[in-house]
mmCIF file of C-alpha atoms in Angstrom:
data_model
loop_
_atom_site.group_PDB
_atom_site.id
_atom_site.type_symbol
_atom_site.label_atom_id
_atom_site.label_comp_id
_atom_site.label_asym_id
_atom_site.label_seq_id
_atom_site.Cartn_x
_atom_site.Cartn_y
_atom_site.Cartn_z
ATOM 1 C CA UNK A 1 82.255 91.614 136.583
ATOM 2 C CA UNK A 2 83.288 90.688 133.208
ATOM 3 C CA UNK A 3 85.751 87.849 132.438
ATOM 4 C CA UNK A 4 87.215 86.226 129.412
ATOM 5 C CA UNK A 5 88.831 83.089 129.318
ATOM 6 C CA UNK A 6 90.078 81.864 126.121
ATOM 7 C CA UNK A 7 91.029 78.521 125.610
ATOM 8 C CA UNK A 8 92.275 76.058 122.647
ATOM 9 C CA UNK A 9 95.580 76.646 122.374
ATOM 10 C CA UNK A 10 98.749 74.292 121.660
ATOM 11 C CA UNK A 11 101.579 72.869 119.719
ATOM 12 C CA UNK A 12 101.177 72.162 116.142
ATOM 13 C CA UNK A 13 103.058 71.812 113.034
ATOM 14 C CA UNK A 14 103.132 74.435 110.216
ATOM 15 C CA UNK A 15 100.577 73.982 107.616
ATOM 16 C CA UNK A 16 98.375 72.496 110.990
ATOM 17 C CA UNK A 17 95.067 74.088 112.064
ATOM 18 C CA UNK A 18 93.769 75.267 115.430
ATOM 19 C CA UNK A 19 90.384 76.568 116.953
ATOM 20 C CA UNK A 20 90.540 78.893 119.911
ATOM 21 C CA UNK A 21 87.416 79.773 121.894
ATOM 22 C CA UNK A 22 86.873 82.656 124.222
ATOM 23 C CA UNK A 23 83.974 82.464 126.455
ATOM 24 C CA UNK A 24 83.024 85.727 128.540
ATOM 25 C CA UNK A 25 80.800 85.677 131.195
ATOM 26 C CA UNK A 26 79.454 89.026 132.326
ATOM 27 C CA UNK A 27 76.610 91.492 130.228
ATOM 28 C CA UNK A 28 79.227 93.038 127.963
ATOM 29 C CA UNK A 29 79.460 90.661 125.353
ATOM 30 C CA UNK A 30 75.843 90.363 123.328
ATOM 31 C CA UNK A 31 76.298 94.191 122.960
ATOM 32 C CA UNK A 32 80.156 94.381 122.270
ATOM 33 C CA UNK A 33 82.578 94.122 119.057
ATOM 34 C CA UNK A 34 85.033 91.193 119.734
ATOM 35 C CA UNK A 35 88.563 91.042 118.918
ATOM 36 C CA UNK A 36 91.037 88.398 118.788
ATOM 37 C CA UNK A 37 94.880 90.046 119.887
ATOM 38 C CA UNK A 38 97.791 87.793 119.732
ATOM 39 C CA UNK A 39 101.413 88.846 121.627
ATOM 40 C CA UNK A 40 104.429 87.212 120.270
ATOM 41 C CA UNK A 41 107.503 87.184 122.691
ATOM 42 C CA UNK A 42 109.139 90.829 122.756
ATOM 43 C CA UNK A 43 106.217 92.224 120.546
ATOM 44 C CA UNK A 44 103.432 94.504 121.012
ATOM 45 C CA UNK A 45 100.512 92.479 121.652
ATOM 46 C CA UNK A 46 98.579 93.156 118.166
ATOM 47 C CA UNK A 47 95.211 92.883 116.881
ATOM 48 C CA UNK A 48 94.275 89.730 114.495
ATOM 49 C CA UNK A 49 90.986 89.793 114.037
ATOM 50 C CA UNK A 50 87.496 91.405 114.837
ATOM 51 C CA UNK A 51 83.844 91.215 114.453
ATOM 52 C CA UNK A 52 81.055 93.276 114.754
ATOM 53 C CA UNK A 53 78.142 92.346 117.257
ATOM 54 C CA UNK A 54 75.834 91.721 113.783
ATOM 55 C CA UNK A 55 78.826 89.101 112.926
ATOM 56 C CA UNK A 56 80.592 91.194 110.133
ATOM 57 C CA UNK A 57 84.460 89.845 110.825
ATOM 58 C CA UNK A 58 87.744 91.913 109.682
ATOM 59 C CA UNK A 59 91.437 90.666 109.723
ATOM 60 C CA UNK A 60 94.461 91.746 110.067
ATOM 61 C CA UNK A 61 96.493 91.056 106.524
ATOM 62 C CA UNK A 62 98.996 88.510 107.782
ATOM 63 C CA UNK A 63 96.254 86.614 109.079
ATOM 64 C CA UNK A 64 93.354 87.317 106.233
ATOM 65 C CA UNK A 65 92.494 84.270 103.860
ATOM 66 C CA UNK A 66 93.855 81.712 106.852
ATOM 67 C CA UNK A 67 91.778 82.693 109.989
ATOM 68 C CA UNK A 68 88.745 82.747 110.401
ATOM 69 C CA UNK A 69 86.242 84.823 113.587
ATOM 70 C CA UNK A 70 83.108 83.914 114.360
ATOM 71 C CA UNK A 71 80.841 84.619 117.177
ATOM 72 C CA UNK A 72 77.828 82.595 118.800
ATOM 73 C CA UNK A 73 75.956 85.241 120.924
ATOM 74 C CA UNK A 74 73.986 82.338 122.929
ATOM 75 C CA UNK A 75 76.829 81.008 124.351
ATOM 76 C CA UNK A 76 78.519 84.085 124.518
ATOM 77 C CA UNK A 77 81.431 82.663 123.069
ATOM 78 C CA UNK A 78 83.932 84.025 120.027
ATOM 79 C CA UNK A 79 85.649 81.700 117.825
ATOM 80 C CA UNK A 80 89.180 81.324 116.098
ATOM 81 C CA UNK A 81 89.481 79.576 113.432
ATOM 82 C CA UNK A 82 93.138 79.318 112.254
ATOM 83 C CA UNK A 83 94.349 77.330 109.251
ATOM 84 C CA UNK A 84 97.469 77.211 107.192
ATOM 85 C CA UNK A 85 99.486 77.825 110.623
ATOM 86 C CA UNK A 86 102.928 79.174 110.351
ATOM 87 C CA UNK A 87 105.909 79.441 112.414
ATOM 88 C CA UNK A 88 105.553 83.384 112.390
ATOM 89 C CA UNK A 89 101.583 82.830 114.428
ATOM 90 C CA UNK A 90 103.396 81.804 117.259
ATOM 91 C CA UNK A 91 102.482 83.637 119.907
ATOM 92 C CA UNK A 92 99.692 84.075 122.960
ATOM 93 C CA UNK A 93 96.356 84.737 122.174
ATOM 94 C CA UNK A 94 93.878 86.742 123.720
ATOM 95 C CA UNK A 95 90.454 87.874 123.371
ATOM 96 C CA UNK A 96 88.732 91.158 124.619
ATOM 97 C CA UNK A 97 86.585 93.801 123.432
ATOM 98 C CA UNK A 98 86.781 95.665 120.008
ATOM 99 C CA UNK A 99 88.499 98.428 121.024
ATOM 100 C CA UNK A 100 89.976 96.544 123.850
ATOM 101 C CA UNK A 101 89.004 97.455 127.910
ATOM 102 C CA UNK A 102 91.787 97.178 130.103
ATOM 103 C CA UNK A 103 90.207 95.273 132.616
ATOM 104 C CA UNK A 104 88.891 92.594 130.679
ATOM 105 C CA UNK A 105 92.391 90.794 129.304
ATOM 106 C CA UNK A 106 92.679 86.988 130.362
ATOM 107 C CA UNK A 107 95.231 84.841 130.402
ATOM 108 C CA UNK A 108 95.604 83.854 126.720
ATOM 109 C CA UNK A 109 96.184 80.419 124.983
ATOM 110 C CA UNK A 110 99.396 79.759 123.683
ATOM 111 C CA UNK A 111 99.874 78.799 120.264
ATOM 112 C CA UNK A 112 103.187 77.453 119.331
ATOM 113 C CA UNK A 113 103.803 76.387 115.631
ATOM 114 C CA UNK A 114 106.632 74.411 115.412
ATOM 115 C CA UNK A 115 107.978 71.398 113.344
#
């Protein structure tokens, strides 16, 4: 059975920087896309960020030039860099699959940017 559990998340000023890690246990993820989704209160959750299993990353454009996605397929672990934070990136965060499986959502991290 496949489970994510991302982690990371917090309060930080605007302008801050935060690094969210999702670590999946299961067989999926050394042959899987990743994706980084992020679900601001009474939005769609939408996607923020992906990367192909060869490491090739793509971004959504309110987030491109200030995140960052990386993956380490060893740990079986995907990254989120996020830099230049601003008020607007609040929301929770949430790793699955590239395109996402419904079965495989977490719990999120919650990233609140606030001054």
């Amino acid at each position: 059975q496949v489970q994510l559990v991302e982690s990371g998340g917090g309060l930080v000023q605007p302008g801050g920087s935060l690094r969210l890690s999702c670590a999946a246990s299961g067989s999926i993820f050394s042959i899987s896309a990743m994706g980084w989704y992020r679900q601001a209160p009474g939005n769609w959750r939408d996607l923020v960020a992906t990367i192909t299993r060869g490491g090739s990353p793509n971004y959504a454009d309110s987030v491109k030039g200030r995140f960052t996605i990386s993956r380490d397929n060893a740990k079986n672990t995907v990254y989120l860099q996020m830099n230049s934070l601003k008020p607007e990136d609040t929301a929770v965060y949430y790793c699955n699959t590239n395109p996402p499986s419904r079965g495989y959502w977490g719990k999120g991290t919650l990233v609140t940017v606030s001054s």
